[in-house]
CSV table of C-alpha atoms in Angstrom, one decimal:
chain,number,residue,atom,x,y,z
A,1,TRP,CA,23.0,-32.7,-48.0
A,2,GLY,CA,23.7,-33.1,-44.4
A,3,TYR,CA,26.5,-32.6,-41.8
A,4,SER,CA,27.1,-34.3,-38.5
A,5,GLY,CA,29.8,-33.4,-36.0
A,6,GLU,CA,30.3,-32.0,-32.6
A,7,THR,CA,29.5,-28.6,-31.2
A,8,ALA,CA,32.1,-26.5,-29.4
A,9,ASP,CA,30.7,-28.0,-26.2
A,10,GLY,CA,31.3,-31.5,-27.4
A,11,LEU,CA,27.7,-32.4,-28.2
A,12,HIS,CA,26.6,-34.4,-31.2
A,13,LEU,CA,24.7,-32.3,-33.8
A,14,SER,CA,23.5,-33.1,-37.2
A,15,VAL,CA,22.2,-30.5,-39.7
A,16,GLN,CA,20.1,-32.1,-42.4
A,17,SER,CA,18.5,-30.5,-45.5
A,18,THR,CA,15.0,-31.9,-46.0
A,19,GLY,CA,14.3,-30.4,-49.4
A,20,MET,CA,11.1,-28.4,-50.1
A,21,GLY,CA,7.7,-29.4,-48.9
A,22,ALA,CA,6.0,-31.7,-46.3
A,23,PRO,CA,6.5,-35.0,-48.1
A,24,SER,CA,10.3,-34.6,-48.3
A,25,ALA,CA,10.6,-33.2,-44.8
A,26,ALA,CA,8.5,-36.1,-43.4
A,27,ILE,CA,10.6,-38.7,-45.1
A,28,VAL,CA,13.8,-37.2,-43.8
A,29,VAL,CA,12.5,-36.9,-40.2
A,30,GLU,CA,11.2,-40.5,-40.3
A,31,GLU,CA,14.6,-41.8,-41.4
A,32,LEU,CA,16.5,-39.6,-38.9
A,33,ALA,CA,14.2,-41.1,-36.2
A,34,ARG,CA,15.2,-44.6,-37.3
A,35,LEU,CA,18.8,-43.5,-37.0
A,36,GLY,CA,18.3,-42.4,-33.4
A,37,ALA,CA,17.4,-38.7,-33.7
A,38,ARG,CA,15.2,-37.6,-30.7
A,39,ARG,CA,15.0,-33.8,-31.2
A,40,ALA,CA,14.6,-31.8,-34.4
A,41,ILE,CA,14.2,-28.1,-35.0
A,42,ARG,CA,13.0,-27.0,-38.4
A,43,VAL,CA,15.0,-24.0,-39.4
A,44,GLY,CA,13.9,-22.3,-42.6
A,45,THR,CA,11.8,-19.6,-44.2
A,46,CYS,CA,8.2,-18.6,-44.2
A,47,GLY,CA,5.9,-16.0,-45.7
A,48,GLY,CA,4.5,-13.3,-43.4
A,49,LEU,CA,0.7,-13.1,-43.5
A,50,ASP,CA,0.5,-10.7,-40.5
A,51,ASN,CA,1.2,-7.1,-41.7
A,52,GLY,CA,3.2,-6.5,-38.5
A,53,LEU,CA,5.9,-9.0,-39.5
A,54,GLU,CA,9.1,-7.7,-41.2
A,55,LEU,CA,11.5,-9.3,-43.7
A,56,GLY,CA,14.3,-11.0,-41.8
A,57,GLN,CA,12.3,-11.3,-38.5
A,58,LEU,CA,12.7,-14.6,-36.6
A,59,VAL,CA,9.6,-16.3,-35.5
A,60,ARG,CA,9.0,-19.5,-33.6
A,61,ALA,CA,6.0,-21.7,-34.2
A,62,ASP,CA,3.7,-22.2,-31.3
A,63,SER,CA,1.2,-24.2,-33.4
A,64,ALA,CA,0.5,-25.1,-37.0
A,65,ILE,CA,-2.5,-25.6,-39.2
A,66,GLY,CA,-2.2,-28.4,-41.7
A,67,GLU,CA,-3.5,-27.5,-45.2
A,68,ASP,CA,-1.1,-29.9,-47.0
A,69,GLY,CA,-1.6,-33.5,-47.8
A,70,ILE,CA,0.9,-35.0,-45.4
A,71,SER,CA,-0.2,-33.1,-42.4
A,72,ARG,CA,-3.8,-34.0,-43.0
A,73,GLY,CA,-2.9,-37.6,-43.5
A,74,LEU,CA,-1.2,-37.5,-40.1
A,75,GLY,CA,-4.3,-36.1,-38.4
A,76,ALA,CA,-3.6,-32.4,-38.5
A,77,ASP,CA,-7.0,-31.8,-40.2
A,78,ASP,CA,-8.6,-32.0,-36.7
A,79,GLY,CA,-7.2,-28.6,-35.8
A,80,PRO,CA,-3.8,-26.9,-35.1
A,81,VAL,CA,-0.9,-29.1,-34.0
A,82,GLN,CA,1.8,-28.1,-31.6
A,83,GLY,CA,5.5,-28.8,-31.5
A,84,ASP,CA,7.2,-30.2,-28.4
A,85,ALA,CA,6.5,-27.9,-25.5
A,86,GLU,CA,9.9,-28.3,-23.9
A,87,LEU,CA,11.9,-27.8,-27.1
A,88,THR,CA,9.7,-24.8,-28.1
A,89,SER,CA,10.3,-23.4,-24.6
A,90,ARG,CA,14.0,-23.8,-25.0
A,91,LEU,CA,13.8,-21.8,-28.3
A,92,LYS,CA,12.0,-19.1,-26.3
A,93,ALA,CA,14.7,-19.1,-23.6
A,94,ALA,CA,17.3,-18.8,-26.3
A,95,GLY,CA,15.6,-15.6,-27.4
A,96,ALA,CA,14.4,-17.1,-30.7
A,97,GLY,CA,11.7,-15.0,-32.2
A,98,GLU,CA,8.1,-14.1,-31.5
A,99,PRO,CA,5.5,-16.9,-31.2
A,100,VAL,CA,3.3,-17.4,-34.3
A,101,ARG,CA,0.8,-19.8,-35.7
A,102,VAL,CA,1.9,-21.3,-39.0
A,103,VAL,CA,-0.2,-22.6,-41.8
A,104,THR,CA,1.5,-25.4,-43.8
A,105,THR,CA,0.5,-25.6,-47.5
A,106,ASP,CA,1.5,-27.4,-50.7
A,107,PHE,CA,1.5,-24.0,-52.5
A,108,PHE,CA,4.8,-22.1,-53.0
A,109,TYR,CA,3.2,-19.6,-55.4
A,110,GLU,CA,-0.5,-19.3,-54.7
A,111,HIS,CA,-2.5,-17.5,-57.4
A,112,GLY,CA,-4.4,-14.6,-56.0
A,113,PRO,CA,-4.9,-13.5,-52.4
A,114,ALA,CA,-7.8,-15.8,-51.5
A,115,PRO,CA,-5.6,-18.5,-49.8
A,116,ARG,CA,-3.6,-16.0,-47.8
A,117,GLU,CA,-6.9,-14.3,-46.7
A,118,ARG,CA,-8.4,-17.7,-45.7
A,119,TRP,CA,-5.2,-18.6,-43.7
A,120,ALA,CA,-5.1,-15.3,-41.9
A,121,ALA,CA,-8.8,-15.6,-41.0
A,122,ALA,CA,-8.0,-19.0,-39.5
A,123,GLY,CA,-5.4,-17.3,-37.2
A,124,ALA,CA,-2.2,-18.1,-39.2
A,125,GLN,CA,0.4,-15.4,-39.1
A,126,VAL,CA,2.9,-17.1,-41.4
A,127,VAL,CA,2.9,-19.7,-44.1
A,128,ASP,CA,5.4,-22.5,-44.9
A,129,MET,CA,5.5,-25.9,-46.5
A,130,GLU,CA,6.8,-28.2,-43.7
A,131,THR,CA,6.0,-27.3,-40.0
A,132,ALA,CA,2.6,-28.8,-39.5
A,133,ALA,CA,3.7,-32.1,-41.0
A,134,LEU,CA,6.7,-32.3,-38.7
A,135,PHE,CA,4.6,-31.4,-35.7
A,136,ALA,CA,2.1,-34.1,-36.6
A,137,LEU,CA,4.8,-36.7,-37.3
A,138,GLY,CA,7.2,-36.1,-34.4
A,139,PRO,CA,5.1,-37.8,-31.6
A,140,ARG,CA,4.5,-40.8,-33.9
A,141,VAL,CA,8.2,-41.4,-34.4
A,142,GLY,CA,9.5,-40.3,-31.0
A,143,VAL,CA,11.1,-37.1,-32.1
A,144,ALA,CA,10.5,-33.8,-30.2
A,145,THR,CA,9.9,-31.1,-32.9
A,146,ALA,CA,10.0,-27.3,-33.0
A,147,ALA,CA,10.3,-24.7,-35.7
A,148,LEU,CA,12.2,-21.5,-36.0
A,149,LEU,CA,11.6,-19.5,-39.1
A,150,ILE,CA,12.8,-16.4,-40.9
A,151,VAL,CA,10.2,-14.2,-42.6
A,152,SER,CA,11.5,-14.2,-46.1
A,153,ASP,CA,8.4,-12.9,-48.0
A,154,VAL,CA,5.7,-10.3,-47.1
A,155,PHE,CA,2.7,-9.2,-49.1
A,156,PRO,CA,2.1,-5.5,-48.7
A,157,GLY,CA,-0.9,-4.5,-50.9
A,158,GLY,CA,-1.1,-8.1,-52.1
A,159,GLU,CA,2.3,-8.1,-53.9
A,160,ARG,CA,5.1,-10.4,-52.9
A,161,LEU,CA,8.2,-8.7,-51.5
A,162,ARG,CA,11.2,-11.0,-50.9
A,163,ILE,CA,14.2,-10.6,-48.6
A,164,GLY,CA,17.6,-9.7,-50.1
A,165,ASP,CA,20.6,-12.1,-49.9
A,166,ASP,CA,22.6,-10.0,-47.3
A,167,ALA,CA,19.6,-9.7,-45.0
A,168,LEU,CA,18.8,-13.4,-45.3
A,169,ALA,CA,22.4,-14.3,-44.5
A,170,GLN,CA,22.3,-12.2,-41.3
A,171,SER,CA,19.0,-13.8,-40.2
A,172,VAL,CA,20.3,-17.3,-40.9
A,173,GLU,CA,23.2,-16.7,-38.6
A,174,ALA,CA,20.9,-15.5,-35.8
A,175,MET,CA,18.5,-18.4,-36.4
A,176,ALA,CA,21.4,-21.0,-36.4
A,177,ARG,CA,22.8,-19.7,-33.1
A,178,ALA,CA,19.3,-19.8,-31.4
A,179,ALA,CA,18.5,-23.3,-32.7
A,180,ALA,CA,21.9,-24.7,-31.6
A,181,GLY,CA,21.5,-23.0,-28.2
A,182,ALA,CA,18.1,-24.6,-27.7
A,183,LEU,CA,19.5,-28.0,-28.5
A,184,ALA,CA,22.5,-27.7,-26.2
C-alpha cells in the first residue's frame, strides 16, 4: 500500500510500504526512483543487539553491514555502507534517535544466539532486514537514503522480548514526525 499527498506545508510526500526484506524494499525503491523519487527514509523496526537499547527507542542508522543477498549483490560485502550524509544529518537535526550501526540480514527468526553474537562482534548495534540494501542501492538509482528505526525487539539473556502495541504506536508517531521533518 502507499499514500501520496501534500504535507501541511504544501510539500509533496509519499509514504510507501515496501513489504518485508531487502528484495522487496529494493524493488520498491528502484521503481520509486523511476517515478522521480530523489529522497527516501526507511522507517521501520529493528532488533536491539546492544544491551543499552530499550524497547521503543528511536535510532538512526549511520552505517549498515550487509549480511543479506541483495546488499551483497550491490557491493555491501566490501564493508559497511552509509546512507546519504545530508539526509542523515537532517534526521539528526530533527532529533531523530541515537546513531547506530545496523546489520541487515535475511533472518527474521535466527535459531540460536550465534548470529547475534557475530553481528555484535562486527560492531552492529541493531539488526533489520532492509537498511543495508537501501544504502547500497540509493546511489545507483539517484536516491538519497537514510533510515530511522524503532527498537521493537531486545534479547535479554538471549530470549526475545517484543514491544507492546501501545508502546509501538507511540514510537511510530514520534518516528513519523521526525522523518517528515527531515524531508521538509
